[in-house]
C-alpha positions as a Python dict, from the first residue, in 0.01 Angstrom:
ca = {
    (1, 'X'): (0, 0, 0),
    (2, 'X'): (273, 206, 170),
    (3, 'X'): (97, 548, 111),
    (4, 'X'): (-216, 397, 310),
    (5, 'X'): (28, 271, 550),
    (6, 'X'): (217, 631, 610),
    (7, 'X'): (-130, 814, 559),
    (8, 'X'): (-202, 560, 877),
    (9, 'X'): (27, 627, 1064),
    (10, 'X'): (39, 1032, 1020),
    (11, 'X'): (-347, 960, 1133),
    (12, 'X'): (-232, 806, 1411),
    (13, 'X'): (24, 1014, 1526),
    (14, 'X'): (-222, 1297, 1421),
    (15, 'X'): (-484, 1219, 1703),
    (16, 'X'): (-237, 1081, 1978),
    (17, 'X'): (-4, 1427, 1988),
    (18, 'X'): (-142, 1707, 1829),
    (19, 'X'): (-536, 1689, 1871),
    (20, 'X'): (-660, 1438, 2070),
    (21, 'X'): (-988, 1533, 2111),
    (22, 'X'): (-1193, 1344, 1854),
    (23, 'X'): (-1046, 988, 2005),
    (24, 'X'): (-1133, 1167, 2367),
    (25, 'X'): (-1482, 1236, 2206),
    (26, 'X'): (-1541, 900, 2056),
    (27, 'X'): (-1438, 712, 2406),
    (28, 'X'): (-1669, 939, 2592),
    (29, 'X'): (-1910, 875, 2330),
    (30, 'X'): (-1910, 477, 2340),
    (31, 'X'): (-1888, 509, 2755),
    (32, 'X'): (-2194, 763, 2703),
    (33, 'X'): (-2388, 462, 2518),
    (34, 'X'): (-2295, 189, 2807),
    (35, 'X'): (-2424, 414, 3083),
    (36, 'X'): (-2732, 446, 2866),
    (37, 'X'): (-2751, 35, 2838),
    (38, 'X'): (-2725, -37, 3214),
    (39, 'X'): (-2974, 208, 3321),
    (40, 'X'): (-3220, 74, 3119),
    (41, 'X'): (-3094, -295, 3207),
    (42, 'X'): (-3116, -162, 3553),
    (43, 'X'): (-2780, -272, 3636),
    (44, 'X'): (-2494, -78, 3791),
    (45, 'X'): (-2393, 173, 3566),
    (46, 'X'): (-2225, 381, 3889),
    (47, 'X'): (-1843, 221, 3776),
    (48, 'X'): (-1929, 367, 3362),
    (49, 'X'): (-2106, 712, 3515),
    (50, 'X'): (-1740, 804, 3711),
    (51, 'X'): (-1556, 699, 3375),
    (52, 'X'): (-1815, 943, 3146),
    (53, 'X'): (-1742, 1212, 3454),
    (54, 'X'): (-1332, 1161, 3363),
    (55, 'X'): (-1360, 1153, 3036),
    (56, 'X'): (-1558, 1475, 3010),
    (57, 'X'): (-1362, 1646, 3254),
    (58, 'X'): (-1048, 1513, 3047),
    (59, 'X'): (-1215, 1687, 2705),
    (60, 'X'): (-1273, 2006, 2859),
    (61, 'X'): (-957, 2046, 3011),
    (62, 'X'): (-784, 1974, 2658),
    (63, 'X'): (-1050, 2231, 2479),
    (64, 'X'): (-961, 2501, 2746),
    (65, 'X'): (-623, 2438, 2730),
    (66, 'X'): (-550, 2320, 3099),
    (67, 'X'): (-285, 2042, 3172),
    (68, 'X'): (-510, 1735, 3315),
    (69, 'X'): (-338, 1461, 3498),
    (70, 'X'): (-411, 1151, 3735),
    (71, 'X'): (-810, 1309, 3727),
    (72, 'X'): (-757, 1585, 3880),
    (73, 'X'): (-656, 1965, 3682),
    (74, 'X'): (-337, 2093, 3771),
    (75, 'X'): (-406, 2527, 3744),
    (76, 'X'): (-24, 2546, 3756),
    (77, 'X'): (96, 2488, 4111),
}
């Protein structure tokens, strides 16, 4: 019971800190799937589409390596 607790929150601490791109993934993942629900729906899906745009731009910033805050890239100035 405690090793599943510490293996938990190693995980955790794992995938907040040090590589946070699978949870990135996964988000833009699930927000991939909504946008996918409304369009067929034929609702609004404009408010999940910006969201998707974020979160991508968010993952490719972390994979190259380039600081990413308040949606916009910050090349250092």
């Amino acid at each position: 019971m405690i090793i599943h607790f510490i293996a938990s929150k190693f995980r955790t601490f794992w995938e907040r800190y040090i590589d946070p791109l699978p949870a990135l993934r996964r988000e833009a993942e699930e927000l991939r799937l909504q946008m996918e629900k409304a369009k067929r729906q034929k609702k609004g899906s404009k408010e999940i589409e910006r969201a998707y745009r974020l979160k991508t731009a968010e993952i490719i910033a972390v994979e190259r390596g380039i600081s990413y805050r308040n949606g916009s890239l910050d090349w250092g100035q």
